[in-house]
mmCIF file of C-alpha atoms and ligand atoms in Angstrom:
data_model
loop_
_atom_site.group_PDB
_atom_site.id
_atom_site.type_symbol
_atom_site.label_atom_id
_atom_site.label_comp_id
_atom_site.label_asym_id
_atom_site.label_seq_id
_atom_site.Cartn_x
_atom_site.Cartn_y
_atom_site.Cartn_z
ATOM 1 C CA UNK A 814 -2.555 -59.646 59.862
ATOM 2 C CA UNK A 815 -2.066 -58.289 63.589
ATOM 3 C CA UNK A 816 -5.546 -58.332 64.810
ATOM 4 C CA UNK A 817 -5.271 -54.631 66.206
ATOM 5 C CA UNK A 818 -4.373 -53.490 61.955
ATOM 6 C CA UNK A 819 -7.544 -55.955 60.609
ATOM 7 C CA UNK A 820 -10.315 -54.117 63.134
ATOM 8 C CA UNK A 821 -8.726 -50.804 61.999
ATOM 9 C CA UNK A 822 -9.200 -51.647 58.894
ATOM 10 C CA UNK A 823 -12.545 -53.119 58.724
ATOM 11 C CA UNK A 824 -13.434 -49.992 60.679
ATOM 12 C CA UNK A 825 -12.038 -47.997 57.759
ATOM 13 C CA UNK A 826 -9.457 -46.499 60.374
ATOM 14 C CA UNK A 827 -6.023 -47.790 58.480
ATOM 15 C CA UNK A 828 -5.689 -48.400 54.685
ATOM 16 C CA UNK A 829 -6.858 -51.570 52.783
ATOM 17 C CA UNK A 830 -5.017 -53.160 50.233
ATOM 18 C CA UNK A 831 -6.550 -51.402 47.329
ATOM 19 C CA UNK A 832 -6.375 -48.173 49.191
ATOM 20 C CA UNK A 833 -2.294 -49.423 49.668
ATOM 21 C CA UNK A 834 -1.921 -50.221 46.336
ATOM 22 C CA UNK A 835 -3.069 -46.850 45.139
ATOM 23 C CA UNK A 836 -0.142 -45.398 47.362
ATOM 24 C CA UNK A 837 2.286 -47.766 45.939
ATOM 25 C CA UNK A 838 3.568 -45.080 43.614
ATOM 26 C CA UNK A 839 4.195 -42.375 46.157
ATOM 27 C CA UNK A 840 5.472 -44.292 48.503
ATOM 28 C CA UNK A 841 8.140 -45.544 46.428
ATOM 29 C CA UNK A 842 9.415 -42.000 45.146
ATOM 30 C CA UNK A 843 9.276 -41.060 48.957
ATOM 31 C CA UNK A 844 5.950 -38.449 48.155
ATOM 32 C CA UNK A 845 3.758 -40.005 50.782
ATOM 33 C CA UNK A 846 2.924 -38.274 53.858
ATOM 34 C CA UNK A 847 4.593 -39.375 57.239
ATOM 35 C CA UNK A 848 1.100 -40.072 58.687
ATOM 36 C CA UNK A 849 0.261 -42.243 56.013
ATOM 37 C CA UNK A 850 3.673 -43.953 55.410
ATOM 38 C CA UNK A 851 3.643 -45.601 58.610
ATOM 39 C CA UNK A 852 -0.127 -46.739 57.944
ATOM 40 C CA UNK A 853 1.133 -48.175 54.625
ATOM 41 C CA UNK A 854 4.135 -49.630 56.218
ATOM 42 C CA UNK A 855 2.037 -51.607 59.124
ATOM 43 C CA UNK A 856 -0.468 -52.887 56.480
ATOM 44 C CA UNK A 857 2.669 -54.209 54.115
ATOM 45 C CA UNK A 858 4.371 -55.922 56.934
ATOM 46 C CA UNK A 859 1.861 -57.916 57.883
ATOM 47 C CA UNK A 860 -0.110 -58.351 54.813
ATOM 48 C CA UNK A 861 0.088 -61.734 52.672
ATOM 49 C CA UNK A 862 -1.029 -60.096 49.058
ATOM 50 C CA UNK A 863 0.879 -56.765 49.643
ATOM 51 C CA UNK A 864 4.057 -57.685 50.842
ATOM 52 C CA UNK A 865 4.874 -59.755 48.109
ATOM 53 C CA UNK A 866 2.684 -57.033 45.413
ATOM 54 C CA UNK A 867 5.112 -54.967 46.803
ATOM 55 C CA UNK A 868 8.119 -56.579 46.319
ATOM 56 C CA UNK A 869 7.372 -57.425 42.760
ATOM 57 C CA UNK A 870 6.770 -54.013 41.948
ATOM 58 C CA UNK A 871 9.978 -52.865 43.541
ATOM 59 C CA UNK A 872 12.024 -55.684 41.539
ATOM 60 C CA UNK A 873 9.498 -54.306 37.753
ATOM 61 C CA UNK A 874 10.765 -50.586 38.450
ATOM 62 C CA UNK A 875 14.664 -52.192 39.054
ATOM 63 C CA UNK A 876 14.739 -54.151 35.799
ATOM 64 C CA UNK A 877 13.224 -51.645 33.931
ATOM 65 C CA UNK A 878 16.363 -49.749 34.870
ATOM 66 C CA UNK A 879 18.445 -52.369 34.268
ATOM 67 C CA UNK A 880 17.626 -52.635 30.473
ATOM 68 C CA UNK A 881 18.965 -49.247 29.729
ATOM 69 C CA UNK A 882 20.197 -49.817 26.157
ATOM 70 C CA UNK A 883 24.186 -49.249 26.837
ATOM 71 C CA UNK A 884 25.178 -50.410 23.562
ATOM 72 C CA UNK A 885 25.312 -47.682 20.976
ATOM 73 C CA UNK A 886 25.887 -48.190 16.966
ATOM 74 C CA UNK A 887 29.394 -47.230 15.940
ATOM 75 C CA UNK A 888 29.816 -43.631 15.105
ATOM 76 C CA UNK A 889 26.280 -42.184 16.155
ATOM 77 C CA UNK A 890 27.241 -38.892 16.893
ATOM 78 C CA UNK A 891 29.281 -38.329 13.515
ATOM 79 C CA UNK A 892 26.699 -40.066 11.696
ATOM 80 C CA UNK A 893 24.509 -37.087 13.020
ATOM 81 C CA UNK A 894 26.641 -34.116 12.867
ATOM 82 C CA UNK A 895 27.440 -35.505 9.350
ATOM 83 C CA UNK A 896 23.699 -35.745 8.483
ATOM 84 C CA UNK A 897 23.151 -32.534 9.781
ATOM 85 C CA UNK A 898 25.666 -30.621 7.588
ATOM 86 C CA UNK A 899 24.435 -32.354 4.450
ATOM 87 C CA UNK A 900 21.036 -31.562 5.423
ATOM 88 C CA UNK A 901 20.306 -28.351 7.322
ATOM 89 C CA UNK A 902 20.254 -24.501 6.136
ATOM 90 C CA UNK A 903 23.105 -23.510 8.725
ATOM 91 C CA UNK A 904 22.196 -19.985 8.115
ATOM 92 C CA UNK A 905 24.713 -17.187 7.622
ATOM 93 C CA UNK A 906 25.139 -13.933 9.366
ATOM 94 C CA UNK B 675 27.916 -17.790 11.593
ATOM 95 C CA UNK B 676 29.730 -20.013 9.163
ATOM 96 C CA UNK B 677 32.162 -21.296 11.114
ATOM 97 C CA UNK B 678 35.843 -21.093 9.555
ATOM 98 C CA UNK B 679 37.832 -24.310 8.742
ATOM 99 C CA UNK B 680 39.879 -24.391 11.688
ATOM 100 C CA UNK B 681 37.053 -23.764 13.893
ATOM 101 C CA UNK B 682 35.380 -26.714 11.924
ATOM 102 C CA UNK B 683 38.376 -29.390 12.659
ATOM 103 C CA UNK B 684 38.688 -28.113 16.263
ATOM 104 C CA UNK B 685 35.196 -29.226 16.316
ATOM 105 C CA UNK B 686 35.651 -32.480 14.467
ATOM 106 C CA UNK B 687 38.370 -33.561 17.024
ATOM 107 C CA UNK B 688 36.201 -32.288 20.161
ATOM 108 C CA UNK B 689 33.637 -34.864 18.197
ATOM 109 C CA UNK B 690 36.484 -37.583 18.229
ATOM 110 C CA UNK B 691 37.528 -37.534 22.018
ATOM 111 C CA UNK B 692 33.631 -37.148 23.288
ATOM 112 C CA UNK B 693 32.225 -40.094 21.324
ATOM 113 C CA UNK B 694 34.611 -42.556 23.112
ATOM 114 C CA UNK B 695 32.845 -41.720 27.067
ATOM 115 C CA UNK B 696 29.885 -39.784 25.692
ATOM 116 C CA UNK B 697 27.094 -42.047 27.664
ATOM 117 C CA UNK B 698 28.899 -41.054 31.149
ATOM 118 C CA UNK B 699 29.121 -37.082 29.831
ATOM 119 C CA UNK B 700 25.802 -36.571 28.421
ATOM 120 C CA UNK B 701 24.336 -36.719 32.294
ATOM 121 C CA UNK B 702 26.804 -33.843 33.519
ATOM 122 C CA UNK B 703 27.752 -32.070 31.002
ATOM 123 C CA UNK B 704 24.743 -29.605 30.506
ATOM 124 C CA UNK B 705 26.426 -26.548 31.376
ATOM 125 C CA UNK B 706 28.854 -26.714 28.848
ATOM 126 C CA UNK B 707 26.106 -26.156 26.371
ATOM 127 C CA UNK B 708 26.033 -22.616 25.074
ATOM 128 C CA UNK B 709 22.194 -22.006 25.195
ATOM 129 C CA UNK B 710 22.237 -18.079 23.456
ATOM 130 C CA UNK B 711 24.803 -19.152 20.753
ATOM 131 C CA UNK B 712 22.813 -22.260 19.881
ATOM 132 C CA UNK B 713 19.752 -19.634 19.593
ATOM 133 C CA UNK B 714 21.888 -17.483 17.239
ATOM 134 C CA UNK B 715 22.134 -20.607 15.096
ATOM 135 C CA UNK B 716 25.785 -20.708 15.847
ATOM 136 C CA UNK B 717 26.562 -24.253 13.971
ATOM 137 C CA UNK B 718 29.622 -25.265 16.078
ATOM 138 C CA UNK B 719 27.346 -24.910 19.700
ATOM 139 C CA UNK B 720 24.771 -26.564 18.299
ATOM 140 C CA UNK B 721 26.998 -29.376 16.929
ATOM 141 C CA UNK B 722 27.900 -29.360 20.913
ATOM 142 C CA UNK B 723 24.479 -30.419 21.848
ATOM 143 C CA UNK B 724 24.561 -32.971 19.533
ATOM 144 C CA UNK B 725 27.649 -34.548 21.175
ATOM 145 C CA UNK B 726 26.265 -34.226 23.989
ATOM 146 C CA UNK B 727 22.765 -35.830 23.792
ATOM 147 C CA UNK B 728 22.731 -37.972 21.232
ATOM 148 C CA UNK B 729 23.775 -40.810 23.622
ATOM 149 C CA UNK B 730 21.126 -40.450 26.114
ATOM 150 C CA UNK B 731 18.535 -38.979 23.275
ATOM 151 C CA UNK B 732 19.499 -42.630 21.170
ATOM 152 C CA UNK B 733 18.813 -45.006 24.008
ATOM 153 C CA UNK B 734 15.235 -43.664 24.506
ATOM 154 C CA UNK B 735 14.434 -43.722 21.280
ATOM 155 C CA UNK B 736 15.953 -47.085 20.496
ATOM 156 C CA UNK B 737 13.906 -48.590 23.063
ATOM 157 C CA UNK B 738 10.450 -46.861 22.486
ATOM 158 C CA UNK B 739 11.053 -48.368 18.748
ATOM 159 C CA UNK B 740 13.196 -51.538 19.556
ATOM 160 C CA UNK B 741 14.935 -50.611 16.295
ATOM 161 C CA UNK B 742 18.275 -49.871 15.333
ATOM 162 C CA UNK B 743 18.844 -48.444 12.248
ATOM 163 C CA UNK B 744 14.855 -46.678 12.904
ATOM 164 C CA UNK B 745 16.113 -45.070 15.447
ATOM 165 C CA UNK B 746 19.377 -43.770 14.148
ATOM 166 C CA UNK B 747 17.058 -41.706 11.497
ATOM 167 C CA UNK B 748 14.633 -40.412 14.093
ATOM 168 C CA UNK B 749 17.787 -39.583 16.125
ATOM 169 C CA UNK B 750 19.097 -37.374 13.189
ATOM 170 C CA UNK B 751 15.637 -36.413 12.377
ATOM 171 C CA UNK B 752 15.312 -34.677 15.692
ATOM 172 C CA UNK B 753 18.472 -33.040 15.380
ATOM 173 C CA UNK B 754 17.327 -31.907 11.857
ATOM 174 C CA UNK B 755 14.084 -30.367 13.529
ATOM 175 C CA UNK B 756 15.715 -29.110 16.758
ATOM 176 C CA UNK B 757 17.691 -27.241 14.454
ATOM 177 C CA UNK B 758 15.110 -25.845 12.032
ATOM 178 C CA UNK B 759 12.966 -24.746 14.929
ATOM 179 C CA UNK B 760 15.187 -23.407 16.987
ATOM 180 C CA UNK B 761 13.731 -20.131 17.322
ATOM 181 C CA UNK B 762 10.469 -21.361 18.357
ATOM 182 C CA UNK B 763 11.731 -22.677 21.978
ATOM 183 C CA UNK B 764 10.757 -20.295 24.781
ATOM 184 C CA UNK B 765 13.315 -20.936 27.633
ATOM 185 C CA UNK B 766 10.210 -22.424 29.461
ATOM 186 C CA UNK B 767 11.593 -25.347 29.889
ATOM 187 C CA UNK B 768 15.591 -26.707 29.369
ATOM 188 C CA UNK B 769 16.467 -27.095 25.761
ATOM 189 C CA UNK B 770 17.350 -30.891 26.368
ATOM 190 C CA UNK B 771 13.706 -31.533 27.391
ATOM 191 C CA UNK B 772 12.083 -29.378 24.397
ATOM 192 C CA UNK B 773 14.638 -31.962 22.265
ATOM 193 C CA UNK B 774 13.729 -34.742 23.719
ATOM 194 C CA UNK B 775 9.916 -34.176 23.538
ATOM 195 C CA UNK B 776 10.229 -33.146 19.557
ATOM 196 C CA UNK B 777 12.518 -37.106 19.486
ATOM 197 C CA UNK B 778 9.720 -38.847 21.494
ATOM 198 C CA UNK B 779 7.086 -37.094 19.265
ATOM 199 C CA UNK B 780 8.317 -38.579 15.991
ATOM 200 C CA UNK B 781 9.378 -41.810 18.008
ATOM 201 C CA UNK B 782 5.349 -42.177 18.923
ATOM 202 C CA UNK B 783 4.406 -41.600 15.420
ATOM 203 C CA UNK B 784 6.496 -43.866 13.758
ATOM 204 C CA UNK B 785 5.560 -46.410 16.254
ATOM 205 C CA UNK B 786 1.750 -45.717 15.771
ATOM 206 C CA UNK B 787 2.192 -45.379 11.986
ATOM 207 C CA UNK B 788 3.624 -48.997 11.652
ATOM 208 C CA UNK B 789 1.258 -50.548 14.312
ATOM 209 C CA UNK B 790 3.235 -53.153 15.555
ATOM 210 C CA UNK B 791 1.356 -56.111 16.595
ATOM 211 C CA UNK B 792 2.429 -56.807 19.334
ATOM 212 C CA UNK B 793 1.750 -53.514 20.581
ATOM 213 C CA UNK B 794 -0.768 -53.513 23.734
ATOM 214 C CA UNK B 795 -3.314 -50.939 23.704
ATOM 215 C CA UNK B 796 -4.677 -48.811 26.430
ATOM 216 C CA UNK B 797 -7.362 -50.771 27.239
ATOM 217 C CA UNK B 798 -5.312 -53.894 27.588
ATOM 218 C CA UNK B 799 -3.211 -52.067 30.224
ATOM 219 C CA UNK B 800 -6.020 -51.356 32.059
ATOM 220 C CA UNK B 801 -7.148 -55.257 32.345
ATOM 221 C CA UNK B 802 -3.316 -55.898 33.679
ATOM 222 C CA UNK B 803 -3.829 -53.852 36.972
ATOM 223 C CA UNK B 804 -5.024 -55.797 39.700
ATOM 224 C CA UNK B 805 -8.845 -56.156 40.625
ATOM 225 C CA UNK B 806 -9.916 -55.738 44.211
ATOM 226 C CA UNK B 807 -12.998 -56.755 45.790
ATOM 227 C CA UNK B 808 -14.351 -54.560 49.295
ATOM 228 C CA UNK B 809 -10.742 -53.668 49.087
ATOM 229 C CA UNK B 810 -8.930 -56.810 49.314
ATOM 230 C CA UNK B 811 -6.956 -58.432 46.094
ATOM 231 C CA UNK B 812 -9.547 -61.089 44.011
ATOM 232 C CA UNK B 813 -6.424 -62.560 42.723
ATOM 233 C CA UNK B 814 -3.867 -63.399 45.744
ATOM 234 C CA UNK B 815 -0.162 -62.235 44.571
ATOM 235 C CA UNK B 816 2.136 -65.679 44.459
ATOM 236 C CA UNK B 817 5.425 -65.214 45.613
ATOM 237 C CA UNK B 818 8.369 -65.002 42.900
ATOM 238 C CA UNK B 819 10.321 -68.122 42.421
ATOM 239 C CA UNK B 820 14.152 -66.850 43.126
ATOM 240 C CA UNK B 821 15.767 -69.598 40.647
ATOM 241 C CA UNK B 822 13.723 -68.276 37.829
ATOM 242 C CA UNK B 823 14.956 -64.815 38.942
ATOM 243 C CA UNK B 824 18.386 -65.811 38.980
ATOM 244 C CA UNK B 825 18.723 -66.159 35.284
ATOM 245 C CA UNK B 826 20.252 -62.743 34.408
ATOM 246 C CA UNK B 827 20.421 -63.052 30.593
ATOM 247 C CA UNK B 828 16.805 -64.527 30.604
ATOM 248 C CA UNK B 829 15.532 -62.138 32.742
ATOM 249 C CA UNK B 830 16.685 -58.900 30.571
ATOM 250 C CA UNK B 831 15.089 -60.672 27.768
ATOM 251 C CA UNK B 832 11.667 -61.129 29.171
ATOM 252 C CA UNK B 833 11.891 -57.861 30.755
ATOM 253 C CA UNK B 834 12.556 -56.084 27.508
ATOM 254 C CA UNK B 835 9.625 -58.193 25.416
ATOM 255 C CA UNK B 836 7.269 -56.946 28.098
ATOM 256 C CA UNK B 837 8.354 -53.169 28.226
ATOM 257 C CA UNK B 838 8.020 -53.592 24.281
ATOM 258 C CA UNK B 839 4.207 -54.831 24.922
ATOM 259 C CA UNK B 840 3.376 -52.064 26.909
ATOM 260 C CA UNK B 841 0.697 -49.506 24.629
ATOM 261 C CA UNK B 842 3.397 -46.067 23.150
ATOM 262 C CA UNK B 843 2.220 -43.972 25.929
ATOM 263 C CA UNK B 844 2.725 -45.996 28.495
ATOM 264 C CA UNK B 845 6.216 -47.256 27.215
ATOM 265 C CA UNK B 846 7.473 -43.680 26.990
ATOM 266 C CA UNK B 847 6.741 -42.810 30.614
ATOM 267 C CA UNK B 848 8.336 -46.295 31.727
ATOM 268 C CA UNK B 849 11.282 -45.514 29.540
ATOM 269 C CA UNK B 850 11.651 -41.718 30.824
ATOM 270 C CA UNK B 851 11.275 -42.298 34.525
ATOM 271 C CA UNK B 852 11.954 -45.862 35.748
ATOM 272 C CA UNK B 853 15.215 -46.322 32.856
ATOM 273 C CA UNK B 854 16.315 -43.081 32.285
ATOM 274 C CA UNK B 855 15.118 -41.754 36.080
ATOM 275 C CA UNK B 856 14.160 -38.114 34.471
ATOM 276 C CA UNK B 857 11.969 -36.689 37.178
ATOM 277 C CA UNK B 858 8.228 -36.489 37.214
ATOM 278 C CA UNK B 859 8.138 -32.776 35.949
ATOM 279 C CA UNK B 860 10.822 -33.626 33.147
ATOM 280 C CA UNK B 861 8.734 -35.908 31.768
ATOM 281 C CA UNK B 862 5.565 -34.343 32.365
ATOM 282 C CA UNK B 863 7.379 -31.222 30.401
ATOM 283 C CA UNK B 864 8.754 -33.892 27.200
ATOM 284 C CA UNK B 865 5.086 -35.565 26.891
ATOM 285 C CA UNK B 866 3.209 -32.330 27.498
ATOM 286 C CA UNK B 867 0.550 -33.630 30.231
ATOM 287 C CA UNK B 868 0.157 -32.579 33.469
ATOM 288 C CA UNK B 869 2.406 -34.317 36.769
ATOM 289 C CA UNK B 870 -0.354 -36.009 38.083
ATOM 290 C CA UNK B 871 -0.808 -37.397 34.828
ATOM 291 C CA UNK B 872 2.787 -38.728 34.751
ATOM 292 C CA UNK B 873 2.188 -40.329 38.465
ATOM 293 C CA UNK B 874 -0.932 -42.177 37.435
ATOM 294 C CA UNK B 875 0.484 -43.447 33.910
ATOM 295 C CA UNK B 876 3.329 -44.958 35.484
ATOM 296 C CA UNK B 877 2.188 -46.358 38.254
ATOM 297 C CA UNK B 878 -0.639 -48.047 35.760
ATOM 298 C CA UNK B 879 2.280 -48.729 33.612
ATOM 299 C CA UNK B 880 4.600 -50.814 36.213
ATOM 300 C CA UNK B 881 1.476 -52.829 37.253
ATOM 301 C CA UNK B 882 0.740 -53.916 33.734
ATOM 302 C CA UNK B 883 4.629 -54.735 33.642
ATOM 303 C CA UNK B 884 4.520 -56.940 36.523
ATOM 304 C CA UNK B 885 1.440 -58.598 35.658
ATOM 305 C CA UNK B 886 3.281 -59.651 32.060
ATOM 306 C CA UNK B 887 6.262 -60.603 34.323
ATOM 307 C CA UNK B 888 4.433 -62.400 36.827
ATOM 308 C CA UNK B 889 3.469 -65.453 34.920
ATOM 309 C CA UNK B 890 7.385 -66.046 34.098
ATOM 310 C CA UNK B 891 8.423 -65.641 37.554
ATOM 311 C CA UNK B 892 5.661 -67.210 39.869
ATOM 312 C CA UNK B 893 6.666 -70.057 41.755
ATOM 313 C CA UNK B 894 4.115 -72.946 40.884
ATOM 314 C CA UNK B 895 2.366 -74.802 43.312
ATOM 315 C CA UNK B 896 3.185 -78.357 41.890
ATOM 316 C CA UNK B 897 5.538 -78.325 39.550
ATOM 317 C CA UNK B 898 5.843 -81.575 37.445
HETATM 318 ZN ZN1 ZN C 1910 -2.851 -55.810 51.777
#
């Protein structure tokens, strides 16, 4: 860590890594304040624990996306709509 | 409205054609839905909603589960319900997120009714997030090995046993935002908690996920 970031932090003037990793959420739907984005960004480039933390996160959120089901049974919708009109009171008017 | 036979096989082959690219339509196509006719109980727009969101409605639910067939019937269930108490939504929110929340509803309560065991629960999400001490990590993060990454097929399959871990509540919200990318309020709307809620669920959520990850995709320090 750049030794200017580590006395700010110690001093409690820039954001440690649990106080980062609280952020983490924010900062990756693009909620976080400008003021303390670029706090959060200094502390990730040069920290050990959070860069990679971060990265790992990044790649959960990514996979998560990529195991969308895209496969769906044969005949889903029909199997519904023909469920439906065995089995609700369509009402008349 | 009973609708006549004609109208019925106009609607049948409207059923047809949508099936075949239904996952790509069911993102756009909300304002084709007829919201005031489906509140009239008008069969053939609410047979439109069905086309519609069954896709997108089905690969939630088949993934809070991790069930076929189970969630076929909760898919129709819903549809069943949504039906039934139609007259009970309020235009607060849009009638695809009232759906969804009555599918994720009976999704949870199957799921807690057959208490799967391998089902974390909330307290063992809590011991996945990381533990600081005078804010700095106890546990240093080891850097991900990117051969064990590579492994596409592998990967999906670990991915998906660890989302399946995760405790119902949890799941859901992973599911909702981070597969399906609803937004924060969406979901917030479907699982009827507050945003803030949503934000701190997740973010608990994805931390427990890469702490079940992280033990398949650490690079060890002397590997034999
Ligand atoms: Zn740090």
């Amino acid at each position: 860590m750049k030794i200017v970031t580590l006395i700010k932090t110690m001093l409690g003037l820039a954001p440690n890594c649990e106080k980062v990793n609280q952020f983490l959420g924010d900062y990756m739907d693009g909620s976080l304040p400008e003021n303390l984005r670029t706090q959060f960004e200094e502390h990730i480039a040069m920290c050990k624990c959070c860069k990679p933390y971060m990265e790992q996160y990044q790649r959960t959120i990514e996979w998560t996306h990529d195991c969308r089901c895209n496969e769906l049974p044969e005949e889903l919708v029909e199997h519904t709509i023909s469920f439906l009109r065995k089995n609700a009171d369509y009402p008349q008017s | 409205m009973e609708p006549t036979k004609a109208q019925q096989e106009a609607n049948n082959d409207k059923l047809r054609d949508k099936s075949v690219g239904a996952i790509e339509q069911s993102n756009t196509a909300s304002d084709e839905l007829d919201i005031d006719a489906i509140l009239a109980g008008d069969k053939p727009a609410f047979e439109q909603l069905v086309i519609q969101e069954s896709p997108r409605l089905f690969r939630v639910i088949v993934r809070i589960l991790n069930d076929d067939d189970e969630a076929q019937s909760i898919l129709q269930e819903t549809f069943l319900q949504a039906y039934q108490r139609i007259h009970t939504f309020r235009r607060e929110s849009k009638l695809t997120t009232w759906l969804y929340a009555i599918g994720i509803n009976l999704a949870r309560a199957t799921l807690r009714k057959s208490r799967r065991l391998s089902s974390l629960e909330d307290q063992d999400v809590e011991r996945l997030q990381p533990s600081f001490s005078r804010g700095m990590f106890v546990d240093s993060p080891v850097e991900w090995d990117p051969g064990r990454m590579a492994d596409l097929s592998d990967r999906k399959r670990i991915v998906r046993k660890a989302i399946e871990k995760l405790a119902p509540d949890y799941k859901a919200i992973v599911i909702l935002r981070d597969m399906e990318e609803y937004s924060t309020e969406e979901v917030a709307k479907m699982l009827g908690i507050s945003s803030g809620a949503v934000r701190v669920r997740l973010h608990r959520a994805r931390q427990a996920l890469r702490e079940l990850l992280n033990p398949h995709f650490k690079k060890e320090a002397a590997r034999t």
